[in-house]
mmCIF file of C-alpha atoms and ligand atoms in Angstrom:
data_model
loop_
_atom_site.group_PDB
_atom_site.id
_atom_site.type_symbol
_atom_site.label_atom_id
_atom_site.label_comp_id
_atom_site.label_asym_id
_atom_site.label_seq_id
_atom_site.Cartn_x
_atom_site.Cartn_y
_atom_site.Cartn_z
ATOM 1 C CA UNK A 1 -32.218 7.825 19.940
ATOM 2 C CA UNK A 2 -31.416 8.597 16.262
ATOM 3 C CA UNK A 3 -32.217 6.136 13.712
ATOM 4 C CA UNK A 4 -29.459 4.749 11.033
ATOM 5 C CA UNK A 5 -31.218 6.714 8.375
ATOM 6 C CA UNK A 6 -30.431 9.978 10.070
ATOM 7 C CA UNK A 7 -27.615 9.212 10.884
ATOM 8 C CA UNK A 8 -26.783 8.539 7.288
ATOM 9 C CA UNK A 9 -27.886 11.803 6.202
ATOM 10 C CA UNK A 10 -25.021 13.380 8.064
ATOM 11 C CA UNK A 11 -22.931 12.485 4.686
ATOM 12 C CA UNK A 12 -24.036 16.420 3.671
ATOM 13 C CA UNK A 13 -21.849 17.262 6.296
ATOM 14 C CA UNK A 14 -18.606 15.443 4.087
ATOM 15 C CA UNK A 15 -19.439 17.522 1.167
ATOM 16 C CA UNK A 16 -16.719 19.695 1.625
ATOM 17 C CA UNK A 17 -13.481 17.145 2.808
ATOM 18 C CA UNK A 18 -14.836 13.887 0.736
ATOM 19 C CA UNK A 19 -14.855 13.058 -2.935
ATOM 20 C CA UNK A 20 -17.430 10.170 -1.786
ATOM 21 C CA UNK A 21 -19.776 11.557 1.250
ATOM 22 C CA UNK A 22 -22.165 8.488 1.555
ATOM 23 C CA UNK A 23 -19.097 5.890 1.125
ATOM 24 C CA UNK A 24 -17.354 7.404 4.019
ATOM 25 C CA UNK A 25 -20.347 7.825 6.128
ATOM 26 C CA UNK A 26 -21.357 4.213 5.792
ATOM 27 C CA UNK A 27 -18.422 2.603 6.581
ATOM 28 C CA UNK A 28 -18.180 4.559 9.613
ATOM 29 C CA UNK A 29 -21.522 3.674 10.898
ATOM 30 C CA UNK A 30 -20.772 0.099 9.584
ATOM 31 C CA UNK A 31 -17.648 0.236 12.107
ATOM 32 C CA UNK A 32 -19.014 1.703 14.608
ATOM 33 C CA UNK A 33 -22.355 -0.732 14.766
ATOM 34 C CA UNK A 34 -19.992 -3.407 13.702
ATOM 35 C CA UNK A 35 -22.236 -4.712 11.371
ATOM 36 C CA UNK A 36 -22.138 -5.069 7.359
ATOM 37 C CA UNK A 37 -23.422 -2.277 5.006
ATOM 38 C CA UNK A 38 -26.215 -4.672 3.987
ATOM 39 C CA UNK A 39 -27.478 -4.527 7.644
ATOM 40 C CA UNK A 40 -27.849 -0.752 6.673
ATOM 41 C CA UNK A 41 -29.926 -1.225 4.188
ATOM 42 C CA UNK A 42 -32.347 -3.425 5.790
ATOM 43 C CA UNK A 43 -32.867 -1.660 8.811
ATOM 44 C CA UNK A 44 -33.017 2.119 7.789
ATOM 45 C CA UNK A 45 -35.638 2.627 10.703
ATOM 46 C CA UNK A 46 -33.367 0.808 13.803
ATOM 47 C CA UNK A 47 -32.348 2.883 16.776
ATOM 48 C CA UNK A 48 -28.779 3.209 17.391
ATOM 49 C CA UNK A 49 -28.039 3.058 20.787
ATOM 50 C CA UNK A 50 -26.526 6.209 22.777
ATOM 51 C CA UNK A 51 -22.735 5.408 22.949
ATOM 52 C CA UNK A 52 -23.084 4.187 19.554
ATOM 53 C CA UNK A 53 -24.623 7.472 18.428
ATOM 54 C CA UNK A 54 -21.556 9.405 20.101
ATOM 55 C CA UNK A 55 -18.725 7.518 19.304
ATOM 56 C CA UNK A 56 -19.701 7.974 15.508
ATOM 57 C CA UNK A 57 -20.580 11.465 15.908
ATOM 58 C CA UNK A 58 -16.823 11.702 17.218
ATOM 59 C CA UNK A 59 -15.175 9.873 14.032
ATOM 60 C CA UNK A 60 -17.146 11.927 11.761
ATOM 61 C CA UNK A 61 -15.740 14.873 13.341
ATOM 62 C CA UNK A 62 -12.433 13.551 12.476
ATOM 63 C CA UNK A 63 -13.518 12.835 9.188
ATOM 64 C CA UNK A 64 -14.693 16.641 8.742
ATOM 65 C CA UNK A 65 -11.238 17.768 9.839
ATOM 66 C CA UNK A 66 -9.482 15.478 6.902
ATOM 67 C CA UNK A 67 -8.561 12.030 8.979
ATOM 68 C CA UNK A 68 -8.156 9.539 6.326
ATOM 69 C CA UNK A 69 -11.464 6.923 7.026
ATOM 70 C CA UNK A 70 -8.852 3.774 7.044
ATOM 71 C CA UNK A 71 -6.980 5.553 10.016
ATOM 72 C CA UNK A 72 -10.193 6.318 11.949
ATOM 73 C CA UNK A 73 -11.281 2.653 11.677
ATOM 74 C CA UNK A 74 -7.709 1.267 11.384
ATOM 75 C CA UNK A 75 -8.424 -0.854 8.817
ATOM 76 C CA UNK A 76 -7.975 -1.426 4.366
ATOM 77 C CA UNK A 77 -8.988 -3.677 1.933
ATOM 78 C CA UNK A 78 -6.035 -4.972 -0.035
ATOM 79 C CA UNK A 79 -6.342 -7.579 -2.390
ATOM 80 C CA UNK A 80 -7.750 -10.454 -1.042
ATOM 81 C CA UNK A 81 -6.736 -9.436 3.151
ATOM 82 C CA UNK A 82 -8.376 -6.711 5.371
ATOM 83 C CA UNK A 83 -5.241 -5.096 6.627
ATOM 84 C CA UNK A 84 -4.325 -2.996 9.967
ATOM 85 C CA UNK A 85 -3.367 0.183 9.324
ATOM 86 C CA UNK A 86 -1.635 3.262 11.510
ATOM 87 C CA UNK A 87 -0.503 6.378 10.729
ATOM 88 C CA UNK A 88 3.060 4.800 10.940
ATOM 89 C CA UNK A 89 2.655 4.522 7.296
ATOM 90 C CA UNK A 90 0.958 4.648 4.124
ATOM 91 C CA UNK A 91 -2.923 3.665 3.343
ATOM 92 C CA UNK A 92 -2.624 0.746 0.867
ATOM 93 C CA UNK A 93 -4.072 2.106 -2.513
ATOM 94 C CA UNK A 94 -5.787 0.206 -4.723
ATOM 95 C CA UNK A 95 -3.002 0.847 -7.666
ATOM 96 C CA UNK A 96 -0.579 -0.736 -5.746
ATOM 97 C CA UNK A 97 -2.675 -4.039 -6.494
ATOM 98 C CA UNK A 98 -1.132 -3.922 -10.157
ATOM 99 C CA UNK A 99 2.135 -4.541 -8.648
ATOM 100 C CA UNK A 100 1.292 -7.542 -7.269
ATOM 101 C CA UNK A 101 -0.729 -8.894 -10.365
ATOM 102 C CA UNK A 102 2.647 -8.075 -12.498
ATOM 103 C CA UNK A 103 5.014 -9.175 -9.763
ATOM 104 C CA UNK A 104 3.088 -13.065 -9.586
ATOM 105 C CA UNK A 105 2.869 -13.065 -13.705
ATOM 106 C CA UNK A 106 6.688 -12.815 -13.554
ATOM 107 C CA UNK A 107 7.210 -15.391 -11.068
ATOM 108 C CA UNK A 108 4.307 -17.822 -12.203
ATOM 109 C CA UNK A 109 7.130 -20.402 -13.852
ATOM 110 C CA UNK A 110 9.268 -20.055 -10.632
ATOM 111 C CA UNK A 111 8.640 -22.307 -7.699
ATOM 112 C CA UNK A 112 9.827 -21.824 -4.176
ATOM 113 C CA UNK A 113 10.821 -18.419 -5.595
ATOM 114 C CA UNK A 114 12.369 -15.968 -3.117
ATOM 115 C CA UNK A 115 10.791 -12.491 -3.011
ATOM 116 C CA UNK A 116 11.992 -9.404 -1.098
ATOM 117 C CA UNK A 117 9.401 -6.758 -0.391
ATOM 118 C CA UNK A 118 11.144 -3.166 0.362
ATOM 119 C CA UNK A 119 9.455 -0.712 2.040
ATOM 120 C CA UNK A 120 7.041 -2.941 3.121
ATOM 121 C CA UNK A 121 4.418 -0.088 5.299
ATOM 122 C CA UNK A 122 1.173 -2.148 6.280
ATOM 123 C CA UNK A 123 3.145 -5.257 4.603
ATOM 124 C CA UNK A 124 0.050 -4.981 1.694
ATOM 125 C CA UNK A 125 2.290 -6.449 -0.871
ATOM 126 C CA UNK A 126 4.298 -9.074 0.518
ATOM 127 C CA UNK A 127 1.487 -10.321 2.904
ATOM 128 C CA UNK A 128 -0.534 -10.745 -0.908
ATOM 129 C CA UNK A 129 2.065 -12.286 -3.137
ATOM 130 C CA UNK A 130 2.745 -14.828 -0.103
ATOM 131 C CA UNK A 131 -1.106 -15.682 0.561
ATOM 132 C CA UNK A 132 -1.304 -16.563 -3.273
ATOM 133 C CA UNK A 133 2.135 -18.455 -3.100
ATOM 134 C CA UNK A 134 2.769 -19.950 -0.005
ATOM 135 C CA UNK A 135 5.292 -22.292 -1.707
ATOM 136 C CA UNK A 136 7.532 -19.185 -2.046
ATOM 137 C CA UNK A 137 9.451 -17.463 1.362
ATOM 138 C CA UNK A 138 8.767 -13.919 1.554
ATOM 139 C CA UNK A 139 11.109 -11.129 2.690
ATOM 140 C CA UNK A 140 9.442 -7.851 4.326
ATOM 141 C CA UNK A 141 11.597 -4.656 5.377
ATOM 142 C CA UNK A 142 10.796 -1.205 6.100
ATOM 143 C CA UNK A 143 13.284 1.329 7.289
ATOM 144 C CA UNK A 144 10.510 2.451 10.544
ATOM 145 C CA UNK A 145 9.931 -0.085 13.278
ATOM 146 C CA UNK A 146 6.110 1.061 13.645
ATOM 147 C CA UNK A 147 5.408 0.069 9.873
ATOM 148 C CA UNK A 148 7.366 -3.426 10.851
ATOM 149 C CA UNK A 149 5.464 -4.171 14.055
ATOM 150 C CA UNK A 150 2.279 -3.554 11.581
ATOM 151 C CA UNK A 151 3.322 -5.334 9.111
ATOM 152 C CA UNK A 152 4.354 -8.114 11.430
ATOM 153 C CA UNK A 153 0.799 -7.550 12.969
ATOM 154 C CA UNK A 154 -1.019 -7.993 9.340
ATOM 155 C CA UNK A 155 1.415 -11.422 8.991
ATOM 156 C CA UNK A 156 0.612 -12.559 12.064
ATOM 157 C CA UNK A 157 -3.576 -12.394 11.756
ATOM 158 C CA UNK A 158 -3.261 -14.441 8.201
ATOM 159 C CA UNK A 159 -1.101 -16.999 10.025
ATOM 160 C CA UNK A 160 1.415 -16.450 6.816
ATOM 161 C CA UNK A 161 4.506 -18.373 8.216
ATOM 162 C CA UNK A 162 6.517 -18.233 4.613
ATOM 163 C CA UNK A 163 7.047 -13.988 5.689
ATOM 164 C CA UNK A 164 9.808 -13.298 7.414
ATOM 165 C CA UNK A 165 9.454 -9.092 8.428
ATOM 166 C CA UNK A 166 12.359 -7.168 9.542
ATOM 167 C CA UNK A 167 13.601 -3.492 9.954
ATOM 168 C CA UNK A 168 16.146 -2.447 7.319
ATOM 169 C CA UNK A 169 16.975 0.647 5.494
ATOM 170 C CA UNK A 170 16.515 -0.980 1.801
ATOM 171 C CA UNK A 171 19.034 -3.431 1.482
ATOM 172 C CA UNK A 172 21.504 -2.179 4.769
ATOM 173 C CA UNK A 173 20.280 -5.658 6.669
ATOM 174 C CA UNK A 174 19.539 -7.812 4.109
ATOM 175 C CA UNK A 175 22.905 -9.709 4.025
ATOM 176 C CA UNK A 176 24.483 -11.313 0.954
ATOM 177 C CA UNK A 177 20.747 -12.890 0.474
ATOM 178 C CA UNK A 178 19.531 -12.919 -3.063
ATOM 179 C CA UNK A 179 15.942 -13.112 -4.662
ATOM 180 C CA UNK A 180 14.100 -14.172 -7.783
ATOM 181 C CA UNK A 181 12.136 -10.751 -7.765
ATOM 182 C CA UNK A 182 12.370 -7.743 -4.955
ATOM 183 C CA UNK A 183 9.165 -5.371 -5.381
ATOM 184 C CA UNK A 184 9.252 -2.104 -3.777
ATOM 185 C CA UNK A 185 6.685 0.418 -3.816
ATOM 186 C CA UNK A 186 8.838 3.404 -2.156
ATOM 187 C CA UNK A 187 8.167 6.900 -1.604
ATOM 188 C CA UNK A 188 7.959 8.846 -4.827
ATOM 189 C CA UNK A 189 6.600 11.779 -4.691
ATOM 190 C CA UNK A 190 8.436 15.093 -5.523
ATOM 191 C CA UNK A 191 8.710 17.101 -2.392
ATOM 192 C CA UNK A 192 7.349 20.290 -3.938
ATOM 193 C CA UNK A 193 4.263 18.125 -5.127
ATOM 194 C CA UNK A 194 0.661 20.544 -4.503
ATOM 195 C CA UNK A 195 -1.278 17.557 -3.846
ATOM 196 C CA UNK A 196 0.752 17.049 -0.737
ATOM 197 C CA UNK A 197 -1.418 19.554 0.633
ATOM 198 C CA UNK A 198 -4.814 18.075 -0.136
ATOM 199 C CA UNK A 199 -6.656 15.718 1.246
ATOM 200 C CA UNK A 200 -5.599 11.732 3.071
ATOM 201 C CA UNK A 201 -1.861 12.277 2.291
ATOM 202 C CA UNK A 202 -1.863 14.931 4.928
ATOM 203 C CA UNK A 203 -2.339 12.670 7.466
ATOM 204 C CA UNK A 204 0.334 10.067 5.902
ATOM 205 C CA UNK A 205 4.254 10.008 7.370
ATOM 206 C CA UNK A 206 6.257 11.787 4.949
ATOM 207 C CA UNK A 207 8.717 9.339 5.242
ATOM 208 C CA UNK A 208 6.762 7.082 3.602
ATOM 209 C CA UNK A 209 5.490 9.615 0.744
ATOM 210 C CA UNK A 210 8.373 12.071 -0.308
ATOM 211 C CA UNK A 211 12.084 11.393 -2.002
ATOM 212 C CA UNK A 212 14.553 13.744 -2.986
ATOM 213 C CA UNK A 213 15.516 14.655 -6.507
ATOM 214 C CA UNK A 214 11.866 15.214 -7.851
ATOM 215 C CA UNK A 215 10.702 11.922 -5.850
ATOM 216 C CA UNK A 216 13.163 9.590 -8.093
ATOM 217 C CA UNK A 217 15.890 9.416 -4.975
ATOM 218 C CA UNK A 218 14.785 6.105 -3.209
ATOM 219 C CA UNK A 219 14.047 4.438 -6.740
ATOM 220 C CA UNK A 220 17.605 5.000 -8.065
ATOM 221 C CA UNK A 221 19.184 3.912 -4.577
ATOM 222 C CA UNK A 222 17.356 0.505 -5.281
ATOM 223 C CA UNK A 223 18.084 0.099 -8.936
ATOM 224 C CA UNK A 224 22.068 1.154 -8.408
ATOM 225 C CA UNK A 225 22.199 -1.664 -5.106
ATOM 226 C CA UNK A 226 19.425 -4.412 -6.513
ATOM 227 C CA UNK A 227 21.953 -6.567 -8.232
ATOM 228 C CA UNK A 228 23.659 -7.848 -5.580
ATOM 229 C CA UNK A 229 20.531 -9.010 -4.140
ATOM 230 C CA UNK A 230 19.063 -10.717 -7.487
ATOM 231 C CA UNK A 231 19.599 -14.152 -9.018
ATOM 232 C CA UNK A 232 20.004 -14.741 -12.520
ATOM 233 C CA UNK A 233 16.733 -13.753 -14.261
ATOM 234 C CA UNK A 234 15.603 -12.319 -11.666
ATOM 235 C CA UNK A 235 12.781 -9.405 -11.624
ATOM 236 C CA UNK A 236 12.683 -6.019 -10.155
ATOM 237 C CA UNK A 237 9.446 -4.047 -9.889
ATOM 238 C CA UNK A 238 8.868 -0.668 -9.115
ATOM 239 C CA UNK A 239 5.126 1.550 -8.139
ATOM 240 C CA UNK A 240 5.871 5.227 -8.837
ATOM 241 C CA UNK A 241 4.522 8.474 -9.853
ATOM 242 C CA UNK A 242 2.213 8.860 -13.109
ATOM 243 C CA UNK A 243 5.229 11.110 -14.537
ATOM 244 C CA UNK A 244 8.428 8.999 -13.688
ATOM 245 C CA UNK A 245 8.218 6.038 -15.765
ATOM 246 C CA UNK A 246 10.736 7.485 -18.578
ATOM 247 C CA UNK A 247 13.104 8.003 -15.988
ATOM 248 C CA UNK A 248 12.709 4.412 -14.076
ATOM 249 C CA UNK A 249 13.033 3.045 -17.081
ATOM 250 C CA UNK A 250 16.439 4.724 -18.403
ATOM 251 C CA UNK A 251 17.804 4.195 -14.370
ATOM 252 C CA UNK A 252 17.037 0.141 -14.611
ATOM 253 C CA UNK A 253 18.515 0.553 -18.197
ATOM 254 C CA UNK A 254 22.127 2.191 -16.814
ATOM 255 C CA UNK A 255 22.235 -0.408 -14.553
ATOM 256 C CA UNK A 256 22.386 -2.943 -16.836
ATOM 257 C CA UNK A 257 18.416 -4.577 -16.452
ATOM 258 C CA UNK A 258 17.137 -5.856 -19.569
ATOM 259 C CA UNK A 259 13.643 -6.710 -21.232
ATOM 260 C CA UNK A 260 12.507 -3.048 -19.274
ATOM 261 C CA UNK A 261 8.072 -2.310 -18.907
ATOM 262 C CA UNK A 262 5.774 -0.291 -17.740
ATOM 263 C CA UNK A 263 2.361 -0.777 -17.294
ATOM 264 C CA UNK A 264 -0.655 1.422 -16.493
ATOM 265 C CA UNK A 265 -3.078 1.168 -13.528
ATOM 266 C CA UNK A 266 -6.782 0.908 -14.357
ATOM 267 C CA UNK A 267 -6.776 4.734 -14.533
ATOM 268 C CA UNK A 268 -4.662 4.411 -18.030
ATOM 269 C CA UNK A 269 -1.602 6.173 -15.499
ATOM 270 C CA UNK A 270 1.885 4.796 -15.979
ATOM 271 C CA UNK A 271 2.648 2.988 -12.373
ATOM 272 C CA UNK A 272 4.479 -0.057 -12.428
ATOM 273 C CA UNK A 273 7.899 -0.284 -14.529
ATOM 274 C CA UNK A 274 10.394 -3.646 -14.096
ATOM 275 C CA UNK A 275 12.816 -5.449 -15.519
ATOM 276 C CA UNK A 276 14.829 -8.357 -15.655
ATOM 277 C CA UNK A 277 18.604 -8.788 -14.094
ATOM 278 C CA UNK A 278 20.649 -11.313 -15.900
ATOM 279 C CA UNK A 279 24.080 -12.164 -14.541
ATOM 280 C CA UNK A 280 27.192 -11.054 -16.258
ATOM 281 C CA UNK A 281 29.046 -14.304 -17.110
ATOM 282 C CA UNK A 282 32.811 -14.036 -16.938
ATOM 283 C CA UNK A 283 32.976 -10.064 -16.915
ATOM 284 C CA UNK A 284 35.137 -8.306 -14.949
HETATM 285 N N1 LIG B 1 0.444 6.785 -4.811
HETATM 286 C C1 LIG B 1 0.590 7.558 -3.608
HETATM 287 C C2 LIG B 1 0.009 8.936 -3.819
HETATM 288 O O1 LIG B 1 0.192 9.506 -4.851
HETATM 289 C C3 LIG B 1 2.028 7.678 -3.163
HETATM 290 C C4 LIG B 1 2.597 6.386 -2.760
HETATM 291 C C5 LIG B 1 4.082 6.432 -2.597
HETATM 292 O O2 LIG B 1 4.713 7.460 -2.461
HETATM 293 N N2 LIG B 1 4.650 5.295 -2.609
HETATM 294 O O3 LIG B 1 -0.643 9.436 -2.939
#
């Protein structure tokens, strides 16, 4: 039988598919001995027992061929939650965490506010801003019914009752409801992006990656539709690509959003640009 210290040197092997080898390996092992990385650590010199051995050897055979490692253990980090995930949709990144630190600044004077998550995937954002508030009710679409019965999944193993998840193609079943802030982290990226070709996004739906019109499509669909959906002072905040904040910014500002941000992700990238819908009064 192979100890966990050989085992662990098998991270040479990840050279060439992962920017971190010994990361990847670890958590692997971790999953597949379904013990903590600490147990690792203290018992360099165990045995790992046969079926162990081979069902690891199998996932890091995966992980050689590119397979993200949240897909071959089916599981993220996100905030505070350990979320399910599938390749029905996207790997929850740690960027998108800025949304939701924005996204509960703006509604920290609101109580009982109403939130609408679109494009939920794994339900990452939604399922966090309701664990934090769970006086406010939670609205959670996405447009493919696997990323719904995931999200509904996530929901259901933090017992968050204030989340109501449903299918809907942005706002097409969302009917006449409105919010105090809808968050959307939608697909972005430009189609004829390079780094579609490299590395985990390979493995991620497309759907849930790529919009039209150099990856600004779904964002301007949102922004030209949100007010109908948004009280008076009411917030809308966007993730997207490291080059697209000028543009988000100049789309909420056409359609009439005022007091317009961005902010940058702990990389110093632009990611997260909102603003604030107040109603018309009187107007035609
Ligand atoms: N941030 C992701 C990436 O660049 C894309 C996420 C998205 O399209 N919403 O891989």
């Amino acid at each position: 039988m192979a100890t966990v210290a050989e085992l662990l040197s098998q991270r040479q092997q990840l050279l060439a598919t992962s920017d971190s080898p010994a990361l990847d390996i670890e958590i692997l092992l971790c999953h597949c001995l379904q013990k903590q990385s600490s147990y690792l650590r203290a018992w360099p010199e165990a045995e790992v027992p046969e079926q162990t051995e081979q069902q690891f050897q199998a996932l890091v055979q995966r992980r050689i061929a590119g397979e993200p490692v949240a897909y071959l253990i089916g599981e993220r980090g996100f905030w505070s939650l350990d979320l399910q995930v599938n390749p029905s949709t996207l790997i929850p990144r740690p960027e998108t965490e800025l949304l939701v630190e924005l996204a509960l600044a703006k509604i920290s004077d609101k109580p009982s506010a109403k939130i609408l998550d679109l494009g939920t995937g794994t339900g990452a954002i939604a399922l966090s801003l309701a664990s934090e508030r769970s006086d406010c009710e939670v609205k959670a679409c996405d447009v493919e019914e696997g990323a719904v019965a995931l999200a509904e999944s996530n929901r259901k193993k933090y017992g968050l009752s204030n989340v109501e998840v449903f299918q809907s193609d942005w706002f097409a079943a969302v009917n006449g409801q409105q919010f105090d802030l809808i968050v959307s982290n939608p697909p972005y990226i430009d189609p004829d992006d390079q780094h579609l070709q490299q590395g985990d996004v390979r493995f991620e739906p497309r759907s849930a990656l790529v919009a039209d019109n150099k990856g600004l499509a779904d964002i301007e669909t949102i922004i030209q539709q949100a007010s109908a959906y948004l009280n008076d002072k009411a917030w809308l905040l966007f993730e997207h690509g490291y080059d697209q904040a000028a543009s988000v910014q100049a789309l909420l500002i056409k359609a009439g959003f005022d007091q317009v941000f961005t902010e940058q992700d702990l990389a110093g990238v632009d990611r997260v640009t909102g603003a604030c819908y107040t109603v018309k009064k009187g107007g035609a």
